Backbone as JSON, one array per atom type, in Angstrom:
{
  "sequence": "XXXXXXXXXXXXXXXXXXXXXXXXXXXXXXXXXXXXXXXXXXXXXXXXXXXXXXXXXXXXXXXXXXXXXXXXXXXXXXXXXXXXXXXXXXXXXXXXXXXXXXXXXXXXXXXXXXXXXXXXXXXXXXXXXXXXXXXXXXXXXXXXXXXXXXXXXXXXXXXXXXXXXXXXXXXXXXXXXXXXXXXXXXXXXXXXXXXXXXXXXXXXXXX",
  "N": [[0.83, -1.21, 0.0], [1.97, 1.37, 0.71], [3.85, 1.64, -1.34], [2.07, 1.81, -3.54], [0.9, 4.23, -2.62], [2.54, 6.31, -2.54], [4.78, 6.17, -4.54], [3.68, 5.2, -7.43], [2.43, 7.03, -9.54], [-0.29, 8.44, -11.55], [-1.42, 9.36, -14.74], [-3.03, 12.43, -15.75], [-5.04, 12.2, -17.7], [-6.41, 10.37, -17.03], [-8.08, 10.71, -14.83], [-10.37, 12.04, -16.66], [-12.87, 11.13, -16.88], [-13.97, 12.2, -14.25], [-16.35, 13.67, -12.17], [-18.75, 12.62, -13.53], [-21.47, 11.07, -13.27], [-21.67, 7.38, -11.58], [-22.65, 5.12, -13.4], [-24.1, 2.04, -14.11], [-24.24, 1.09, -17.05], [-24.97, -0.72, -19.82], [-25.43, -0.79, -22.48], [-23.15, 0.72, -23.79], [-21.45, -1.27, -23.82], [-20.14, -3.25, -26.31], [-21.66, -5.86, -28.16], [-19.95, -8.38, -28.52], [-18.57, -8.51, -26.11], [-20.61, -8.48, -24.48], [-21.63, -11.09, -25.34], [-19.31, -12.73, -24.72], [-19.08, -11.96, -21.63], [-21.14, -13.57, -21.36], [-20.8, -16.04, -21.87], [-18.83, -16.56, -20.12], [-20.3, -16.51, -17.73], [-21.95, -18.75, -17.96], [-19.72, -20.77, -18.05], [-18.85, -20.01, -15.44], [-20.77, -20.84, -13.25], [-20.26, -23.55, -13.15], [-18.33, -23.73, -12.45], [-16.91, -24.79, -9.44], [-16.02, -24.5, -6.53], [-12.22, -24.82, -5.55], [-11.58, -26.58, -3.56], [-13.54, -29.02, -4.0], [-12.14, -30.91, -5.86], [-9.98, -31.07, -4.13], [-11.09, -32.66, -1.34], [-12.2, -34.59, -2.98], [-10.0, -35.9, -4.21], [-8.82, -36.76, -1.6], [-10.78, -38.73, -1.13], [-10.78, -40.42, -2.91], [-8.36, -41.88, -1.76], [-5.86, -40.47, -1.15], [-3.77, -39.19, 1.27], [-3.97, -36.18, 3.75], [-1.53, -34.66, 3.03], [-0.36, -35.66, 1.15], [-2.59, -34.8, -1.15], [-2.02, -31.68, -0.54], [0.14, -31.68, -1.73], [0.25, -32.29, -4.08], [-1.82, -30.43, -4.91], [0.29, -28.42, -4.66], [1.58, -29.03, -6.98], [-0.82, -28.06, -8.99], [-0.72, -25.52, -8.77], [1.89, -24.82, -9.51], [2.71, -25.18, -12.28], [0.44, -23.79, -12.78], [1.75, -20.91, -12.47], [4.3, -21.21, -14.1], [3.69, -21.27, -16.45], [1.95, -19.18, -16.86], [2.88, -16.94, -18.4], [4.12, -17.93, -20.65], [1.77, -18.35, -22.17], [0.62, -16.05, -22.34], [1.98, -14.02, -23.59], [1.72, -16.12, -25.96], [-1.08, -15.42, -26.2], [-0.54, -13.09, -27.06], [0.09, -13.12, -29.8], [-1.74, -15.15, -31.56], [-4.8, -16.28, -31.59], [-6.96, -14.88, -28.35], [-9.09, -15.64, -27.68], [-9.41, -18.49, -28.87], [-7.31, -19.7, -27.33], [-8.83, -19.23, -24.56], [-10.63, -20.75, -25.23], [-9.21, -23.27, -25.84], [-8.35, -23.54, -22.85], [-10.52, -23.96, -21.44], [-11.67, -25.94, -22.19], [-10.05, -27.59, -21.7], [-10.55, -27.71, -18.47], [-12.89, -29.01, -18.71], [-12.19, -31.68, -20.0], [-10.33, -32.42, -17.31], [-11.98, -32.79, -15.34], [-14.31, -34.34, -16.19], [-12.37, -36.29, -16.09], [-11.97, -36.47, -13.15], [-14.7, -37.2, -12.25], [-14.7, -39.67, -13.09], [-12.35, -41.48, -12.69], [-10.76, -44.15, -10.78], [-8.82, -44.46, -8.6], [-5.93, -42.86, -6.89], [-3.55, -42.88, -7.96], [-3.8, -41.12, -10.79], [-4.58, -38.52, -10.05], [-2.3, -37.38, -9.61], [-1.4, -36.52, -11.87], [-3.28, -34.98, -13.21], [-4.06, -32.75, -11.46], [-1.58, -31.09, -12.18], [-2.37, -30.73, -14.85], [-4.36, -29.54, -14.55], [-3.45, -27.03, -14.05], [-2.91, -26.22, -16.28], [-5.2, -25.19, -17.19], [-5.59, -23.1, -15.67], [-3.68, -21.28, -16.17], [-4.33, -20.86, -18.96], [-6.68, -19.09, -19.54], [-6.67, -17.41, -17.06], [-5.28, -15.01, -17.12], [-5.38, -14.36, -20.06], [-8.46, -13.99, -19.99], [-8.77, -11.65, -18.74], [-6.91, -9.96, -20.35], [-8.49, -10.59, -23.01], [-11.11, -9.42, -22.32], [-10.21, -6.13, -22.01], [-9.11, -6.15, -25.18], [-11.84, -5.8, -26.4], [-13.49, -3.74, -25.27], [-13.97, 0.15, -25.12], [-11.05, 2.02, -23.84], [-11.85, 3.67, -22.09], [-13.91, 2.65, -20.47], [-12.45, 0.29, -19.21], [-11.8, -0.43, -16.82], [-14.45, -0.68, -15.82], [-15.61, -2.77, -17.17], [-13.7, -4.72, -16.8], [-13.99, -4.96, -13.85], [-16.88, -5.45, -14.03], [-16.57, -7.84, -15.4], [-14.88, -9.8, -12.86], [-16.86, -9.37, -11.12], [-19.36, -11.01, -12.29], [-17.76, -13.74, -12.36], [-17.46, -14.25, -9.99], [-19.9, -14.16, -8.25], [-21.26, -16.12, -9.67], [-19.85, -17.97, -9.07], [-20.09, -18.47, -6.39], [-22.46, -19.55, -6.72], [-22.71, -21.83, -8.24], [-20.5, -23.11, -6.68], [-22.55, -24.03, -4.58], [-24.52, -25.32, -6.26], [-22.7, -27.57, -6.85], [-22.12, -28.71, -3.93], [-24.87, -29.65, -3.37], [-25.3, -31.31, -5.63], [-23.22, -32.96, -5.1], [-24.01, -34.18, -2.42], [-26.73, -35.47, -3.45], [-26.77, -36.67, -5.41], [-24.19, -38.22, -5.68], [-20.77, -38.38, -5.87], [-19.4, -37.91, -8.17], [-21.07, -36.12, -9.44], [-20.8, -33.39, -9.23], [-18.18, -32.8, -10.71], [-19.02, -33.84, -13.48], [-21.35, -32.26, -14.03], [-20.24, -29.48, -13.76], [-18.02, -29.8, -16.2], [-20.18, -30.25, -18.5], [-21.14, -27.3, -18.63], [-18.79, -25.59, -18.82], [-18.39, -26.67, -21.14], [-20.08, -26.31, -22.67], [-19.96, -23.28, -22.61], [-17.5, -22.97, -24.06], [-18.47, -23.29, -26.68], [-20.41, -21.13, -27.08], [-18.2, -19.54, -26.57], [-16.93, -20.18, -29.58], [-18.82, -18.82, -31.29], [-18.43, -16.08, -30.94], [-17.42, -13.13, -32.54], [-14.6, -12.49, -34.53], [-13.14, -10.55, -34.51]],
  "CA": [[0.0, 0.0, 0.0], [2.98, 2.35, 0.6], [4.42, 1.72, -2.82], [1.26, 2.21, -4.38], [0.73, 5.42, -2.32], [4.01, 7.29, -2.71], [5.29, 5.72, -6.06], [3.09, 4.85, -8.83], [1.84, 8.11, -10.51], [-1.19, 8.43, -12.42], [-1.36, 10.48, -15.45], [-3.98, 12.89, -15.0], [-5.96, 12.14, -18.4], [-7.26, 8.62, -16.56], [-9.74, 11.12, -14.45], [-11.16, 12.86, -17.5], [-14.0, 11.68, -16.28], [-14.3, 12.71, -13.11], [-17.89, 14.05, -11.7], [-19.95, 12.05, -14.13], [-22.36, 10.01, -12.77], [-21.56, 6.59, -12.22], [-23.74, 3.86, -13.93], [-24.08, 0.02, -14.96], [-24.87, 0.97, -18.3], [-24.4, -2.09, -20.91], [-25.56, -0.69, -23.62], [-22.01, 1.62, -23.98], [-20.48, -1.9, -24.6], [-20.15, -3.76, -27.39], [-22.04, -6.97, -28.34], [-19.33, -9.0, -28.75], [-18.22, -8.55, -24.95], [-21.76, -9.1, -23.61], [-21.54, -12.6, -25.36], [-18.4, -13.14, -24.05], [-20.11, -11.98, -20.49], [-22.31, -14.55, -21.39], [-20.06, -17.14, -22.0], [-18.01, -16.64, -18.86], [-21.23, -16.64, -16.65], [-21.92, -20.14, -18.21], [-18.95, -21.26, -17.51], [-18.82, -19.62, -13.9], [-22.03, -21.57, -12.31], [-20.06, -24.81, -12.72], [-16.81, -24.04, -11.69], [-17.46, -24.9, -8.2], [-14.46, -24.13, -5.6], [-11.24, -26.13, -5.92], [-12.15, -27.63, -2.24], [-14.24, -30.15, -3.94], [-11.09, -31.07, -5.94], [-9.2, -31.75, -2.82], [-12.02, -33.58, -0.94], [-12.7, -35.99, -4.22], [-8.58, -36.61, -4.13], [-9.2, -37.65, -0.42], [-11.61, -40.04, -1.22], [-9.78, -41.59, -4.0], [-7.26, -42.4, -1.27], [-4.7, -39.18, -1.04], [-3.47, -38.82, 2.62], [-4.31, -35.04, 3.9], [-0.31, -34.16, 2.77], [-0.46, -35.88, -0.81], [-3.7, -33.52, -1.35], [-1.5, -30.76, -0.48], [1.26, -31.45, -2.71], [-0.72, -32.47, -5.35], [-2.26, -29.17, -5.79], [1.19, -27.61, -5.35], [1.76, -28.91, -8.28], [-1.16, -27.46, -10.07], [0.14, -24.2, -8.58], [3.31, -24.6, -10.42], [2.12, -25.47, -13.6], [0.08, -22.14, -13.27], [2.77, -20.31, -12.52], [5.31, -21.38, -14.82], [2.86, -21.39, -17.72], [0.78, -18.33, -17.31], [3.73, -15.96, -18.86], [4.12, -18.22, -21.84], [-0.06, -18.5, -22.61], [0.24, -14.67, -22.25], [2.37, -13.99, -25.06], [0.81, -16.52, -27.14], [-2.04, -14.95, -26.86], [-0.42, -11.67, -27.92], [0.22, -13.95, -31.37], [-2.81, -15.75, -32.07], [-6.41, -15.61, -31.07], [-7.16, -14.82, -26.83], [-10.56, -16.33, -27.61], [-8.85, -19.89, -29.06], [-6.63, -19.8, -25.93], [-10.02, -19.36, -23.62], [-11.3, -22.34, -25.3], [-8.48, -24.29, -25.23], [-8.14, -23.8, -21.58], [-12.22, -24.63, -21.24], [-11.86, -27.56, -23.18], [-8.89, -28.58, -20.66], [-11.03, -28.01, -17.68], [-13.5, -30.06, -18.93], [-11.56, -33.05, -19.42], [-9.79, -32.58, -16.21], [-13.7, -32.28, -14.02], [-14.54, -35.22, -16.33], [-11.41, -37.34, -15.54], [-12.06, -36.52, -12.03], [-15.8, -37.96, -12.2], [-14.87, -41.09, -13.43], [-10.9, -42.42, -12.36], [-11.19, -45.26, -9.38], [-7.94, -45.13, -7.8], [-5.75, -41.72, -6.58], [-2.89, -42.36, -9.17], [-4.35, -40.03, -11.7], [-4.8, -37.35, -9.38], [-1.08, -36.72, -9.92], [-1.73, -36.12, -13.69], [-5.01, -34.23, -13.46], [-3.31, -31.38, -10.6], [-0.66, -30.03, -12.84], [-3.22, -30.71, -16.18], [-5.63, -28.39, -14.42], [-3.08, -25.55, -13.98], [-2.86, -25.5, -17.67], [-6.67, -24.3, -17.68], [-5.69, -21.41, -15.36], [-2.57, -20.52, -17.27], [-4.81, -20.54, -20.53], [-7.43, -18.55, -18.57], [-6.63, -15.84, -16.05], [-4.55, -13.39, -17.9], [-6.02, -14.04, -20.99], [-9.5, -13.62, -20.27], [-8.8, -10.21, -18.43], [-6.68, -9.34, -21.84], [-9.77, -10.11, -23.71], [-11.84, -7.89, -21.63], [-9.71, -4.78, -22.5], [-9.77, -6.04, -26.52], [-13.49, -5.61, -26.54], [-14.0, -2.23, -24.81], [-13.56, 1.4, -25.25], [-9.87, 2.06, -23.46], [-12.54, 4.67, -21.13], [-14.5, 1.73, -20.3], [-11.48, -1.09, -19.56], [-12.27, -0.55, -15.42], [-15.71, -0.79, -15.39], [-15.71, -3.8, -18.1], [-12.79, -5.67, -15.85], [-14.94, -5.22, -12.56], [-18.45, -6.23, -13.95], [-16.09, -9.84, -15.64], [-15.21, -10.53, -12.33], [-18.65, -9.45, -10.51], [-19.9, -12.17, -12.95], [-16.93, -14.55, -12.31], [-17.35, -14.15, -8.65], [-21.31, -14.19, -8.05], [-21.71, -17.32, -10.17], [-18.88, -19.6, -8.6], [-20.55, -18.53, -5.61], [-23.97, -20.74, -6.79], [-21.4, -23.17, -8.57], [-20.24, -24.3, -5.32], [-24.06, -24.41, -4.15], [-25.07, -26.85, -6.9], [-21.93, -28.97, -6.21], [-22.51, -29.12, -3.12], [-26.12, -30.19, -3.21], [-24.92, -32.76, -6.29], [-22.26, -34.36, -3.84], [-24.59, -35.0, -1.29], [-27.78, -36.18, -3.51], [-26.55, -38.0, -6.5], [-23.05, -38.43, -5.71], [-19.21, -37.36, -5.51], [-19.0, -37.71, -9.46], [-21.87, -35.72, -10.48], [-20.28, -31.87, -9.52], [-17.65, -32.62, -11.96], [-19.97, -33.45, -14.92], [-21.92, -31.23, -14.04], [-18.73, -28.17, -14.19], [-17.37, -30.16, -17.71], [-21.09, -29.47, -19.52], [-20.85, -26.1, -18.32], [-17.17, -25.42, -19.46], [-18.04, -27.12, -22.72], [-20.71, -25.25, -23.03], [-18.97, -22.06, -22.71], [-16.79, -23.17, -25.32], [-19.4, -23.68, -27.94], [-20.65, -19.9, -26.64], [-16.99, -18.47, -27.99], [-16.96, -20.32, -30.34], [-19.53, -17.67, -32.06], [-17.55, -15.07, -30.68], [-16.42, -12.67, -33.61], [-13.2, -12.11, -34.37], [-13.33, -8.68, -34.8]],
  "C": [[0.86, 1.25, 0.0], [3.3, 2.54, -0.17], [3.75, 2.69, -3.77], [0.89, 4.02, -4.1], [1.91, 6.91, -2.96], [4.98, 7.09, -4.17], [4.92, 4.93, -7.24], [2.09, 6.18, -8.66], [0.51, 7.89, -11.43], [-1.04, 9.55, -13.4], [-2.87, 11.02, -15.73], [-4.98, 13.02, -16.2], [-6.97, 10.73, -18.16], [-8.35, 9.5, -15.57], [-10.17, 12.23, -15.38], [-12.72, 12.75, -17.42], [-14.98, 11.69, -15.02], [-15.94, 13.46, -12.8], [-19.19, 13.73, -12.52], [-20.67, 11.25, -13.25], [-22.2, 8.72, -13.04], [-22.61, 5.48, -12.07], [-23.6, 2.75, -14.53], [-24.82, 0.08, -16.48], [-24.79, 0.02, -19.73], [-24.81, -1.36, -22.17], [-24.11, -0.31, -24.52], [-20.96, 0.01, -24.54], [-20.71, -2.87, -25.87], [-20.64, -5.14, -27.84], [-21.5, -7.86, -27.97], [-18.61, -9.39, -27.03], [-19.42, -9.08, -23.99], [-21.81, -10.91, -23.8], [-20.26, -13.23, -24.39], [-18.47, -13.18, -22.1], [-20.35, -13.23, -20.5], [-21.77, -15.77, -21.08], [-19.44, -17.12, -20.35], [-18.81, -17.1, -17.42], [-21.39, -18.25, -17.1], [-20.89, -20.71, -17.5], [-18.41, -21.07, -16.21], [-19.75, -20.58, -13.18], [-21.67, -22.74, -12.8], [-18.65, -25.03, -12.54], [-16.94, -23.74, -9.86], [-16.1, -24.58, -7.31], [-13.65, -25.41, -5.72], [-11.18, -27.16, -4.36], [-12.85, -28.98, -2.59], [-13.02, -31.41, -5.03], [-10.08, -32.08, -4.79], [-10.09, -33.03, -1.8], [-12.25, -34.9, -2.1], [-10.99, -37.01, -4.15], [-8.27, -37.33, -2.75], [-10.04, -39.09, -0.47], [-11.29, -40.88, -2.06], [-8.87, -42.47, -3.36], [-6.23, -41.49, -0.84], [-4.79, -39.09, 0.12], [-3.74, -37.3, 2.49], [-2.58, -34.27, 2.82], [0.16, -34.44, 1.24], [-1.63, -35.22, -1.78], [-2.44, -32.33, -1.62], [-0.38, -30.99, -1.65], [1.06, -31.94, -4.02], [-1.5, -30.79, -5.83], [-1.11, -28.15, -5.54], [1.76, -27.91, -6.77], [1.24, -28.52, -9.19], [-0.51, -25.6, -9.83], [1.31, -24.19, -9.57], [3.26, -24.36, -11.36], [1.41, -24.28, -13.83], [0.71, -21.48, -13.31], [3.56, -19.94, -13.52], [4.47, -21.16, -15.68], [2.21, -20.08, -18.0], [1.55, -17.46, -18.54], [3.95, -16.4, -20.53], [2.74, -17.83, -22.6], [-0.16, -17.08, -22.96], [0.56, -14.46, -23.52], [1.84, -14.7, -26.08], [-0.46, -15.83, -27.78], [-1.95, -13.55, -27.11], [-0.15, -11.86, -29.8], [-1.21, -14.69, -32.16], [-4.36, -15.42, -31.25], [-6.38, -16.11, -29.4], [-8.27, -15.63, -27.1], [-10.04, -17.82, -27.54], [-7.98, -20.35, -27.34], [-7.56, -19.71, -24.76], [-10.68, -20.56, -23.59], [-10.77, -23.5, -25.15], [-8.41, -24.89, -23.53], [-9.96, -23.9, -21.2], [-12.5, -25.78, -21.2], [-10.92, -28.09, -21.9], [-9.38, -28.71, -19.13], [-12.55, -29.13, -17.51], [-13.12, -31.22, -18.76], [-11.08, -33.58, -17.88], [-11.15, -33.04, -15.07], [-14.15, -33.73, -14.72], [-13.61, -36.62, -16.07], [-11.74, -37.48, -13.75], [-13.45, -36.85, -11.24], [-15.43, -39.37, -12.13], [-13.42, -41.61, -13.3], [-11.83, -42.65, -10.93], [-9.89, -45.01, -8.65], [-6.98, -43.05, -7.79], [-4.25, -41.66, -7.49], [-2.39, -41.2, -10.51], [-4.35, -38.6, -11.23], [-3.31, -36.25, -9.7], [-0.57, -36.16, -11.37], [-2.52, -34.84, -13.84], [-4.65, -33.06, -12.7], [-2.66, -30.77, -11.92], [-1.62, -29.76, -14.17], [-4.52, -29.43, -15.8], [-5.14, -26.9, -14.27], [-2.39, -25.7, -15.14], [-3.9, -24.58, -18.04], [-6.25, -22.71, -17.2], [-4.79, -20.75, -15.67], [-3.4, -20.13, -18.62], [-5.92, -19.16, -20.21], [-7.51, -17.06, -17.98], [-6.2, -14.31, -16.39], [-5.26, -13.25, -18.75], [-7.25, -13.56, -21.03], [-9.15, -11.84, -19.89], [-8.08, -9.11, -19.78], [-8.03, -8.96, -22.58], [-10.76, -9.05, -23.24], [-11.46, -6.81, -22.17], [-9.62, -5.04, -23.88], [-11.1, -5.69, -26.55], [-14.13, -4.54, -25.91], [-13.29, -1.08, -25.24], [-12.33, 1.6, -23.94], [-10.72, 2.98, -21.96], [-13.44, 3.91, -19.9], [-13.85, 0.33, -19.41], [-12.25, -1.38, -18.1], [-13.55, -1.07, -15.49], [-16.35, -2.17, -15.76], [-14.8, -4.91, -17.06], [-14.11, -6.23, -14.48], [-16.43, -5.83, -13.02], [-17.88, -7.97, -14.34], [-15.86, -10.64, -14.55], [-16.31, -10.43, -11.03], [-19.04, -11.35, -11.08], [-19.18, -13.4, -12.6], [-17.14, -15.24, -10.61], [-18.62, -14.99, -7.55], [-21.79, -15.78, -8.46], [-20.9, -18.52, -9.85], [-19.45, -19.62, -7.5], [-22.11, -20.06, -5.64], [-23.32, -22.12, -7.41], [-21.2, -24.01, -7.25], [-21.34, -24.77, -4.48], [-24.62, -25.84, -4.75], [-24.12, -27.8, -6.61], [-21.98, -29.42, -5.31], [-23.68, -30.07, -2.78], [-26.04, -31.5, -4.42], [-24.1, -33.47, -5.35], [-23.03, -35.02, -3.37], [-26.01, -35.92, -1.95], [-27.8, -36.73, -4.44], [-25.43, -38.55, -6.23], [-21.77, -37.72, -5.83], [-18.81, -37.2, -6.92], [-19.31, -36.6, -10.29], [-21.39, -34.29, -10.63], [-18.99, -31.47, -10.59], [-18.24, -32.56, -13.2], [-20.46, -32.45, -15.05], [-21.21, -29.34, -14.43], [-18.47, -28.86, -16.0], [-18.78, -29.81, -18.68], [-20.71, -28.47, -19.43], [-19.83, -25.51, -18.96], [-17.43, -25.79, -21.06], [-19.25, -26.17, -23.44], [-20.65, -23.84, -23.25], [-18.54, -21.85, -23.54], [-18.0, -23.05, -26.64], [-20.19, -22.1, -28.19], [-19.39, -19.09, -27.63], [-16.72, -19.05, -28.65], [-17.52, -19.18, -31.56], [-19.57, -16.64, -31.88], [-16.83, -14.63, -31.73], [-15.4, -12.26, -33.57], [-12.76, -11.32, -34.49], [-14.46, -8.01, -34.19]]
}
């Protein structure tokens, strides 16, 4: 907070607009971002918290400490990866790179429905912090492609409003799938979702 206070500068055409009135107005943005909205909310209300992750790798068998170092390894894998994914997607399409990493949480939520034994688990950790390397930066990139440069703030904060609000009910329905069909079904249930998403930007223009 000190840093930010005493040494990072603003240049003073970022409050140009100062004493407007501020409003949730969607219309100001651009189609192509509301779908993408759209898409993201889809795919938000079945990404359920990574707790159910850890709990499913328990029950496979994973001692409390092979949990833990099992998802340091998807940590890593995010890590190390996000910086590459970034640049890529300063080369080719941010959208393709959203879907890719959609498509990869899918598989991963569907591998983690249906493996019997806690083997896999050590596959499926680091394979899932490819999604949020493909993911985190990029989507917030895309955000700022698809708005007015005046707009980027307001467009950032409503993606993760939406991002936020809907993992919130995400982890509701998984929850209430765990306990009344089973420990499989909150993954399927996340991999439609995710794939569904995908099929959403898919018809995302490219321009």
């Amino acid at each position: 907070v000190m840093i930010l206070m005493f040494f990072l500068k603003e240049k003073s055409s970022v409050r140009g607009n100062a004493g407007k009135k501020i409003t949730l107005d969607l219309s100001r943005f651009d189609p192509k971002f509301k779908q993408f909205l759209f898409a993201t909310a889809v795919f938000a209300i079945g990404n359920s918290s990574d707790a159910f992750l850890i709990v499913r790798s328990k029950q496979l068998g994973l001692s409390v400490i092979l949990v833990i170092a099992a998802y340091v390894l998807y940590n890593i894998t995010y890590s190390f990866f996000s910086m590459p994914f970034g640049e890529l997607s300063d080369k080719i399409s941010r959208k393709n790179i959203m879907i890719m990493g959609y498509s990869v949480f899918a598989v991963v939520y569907i591998a983690f429905a249906l493996i019997k034994g806690p083997g896999m688990v050590w596959v499926l950790f680091p394979v899932y912090g490819f999604y949020m390397a493909m993911t985190d930066g990029v989507g917030k990139a895309l955000v700022s492609d698809m708005v007015a440069k005046e707009y980027a703030g307001t467009a950032l904060g409503l993606y993760h409003f939406v991002l936020g609000i809907f993992a919130f009910f995400a982890s509701l329905v998984a929850g209430l799938l765990w306990t009344h069909v089973g420990s499989a079904a909150p993954f399927l249930y996340g991999a439609i979702m995710a794939l569904a998403s995908c099929v959403i930007l898919m018809k995302l223009p490219k321009k």
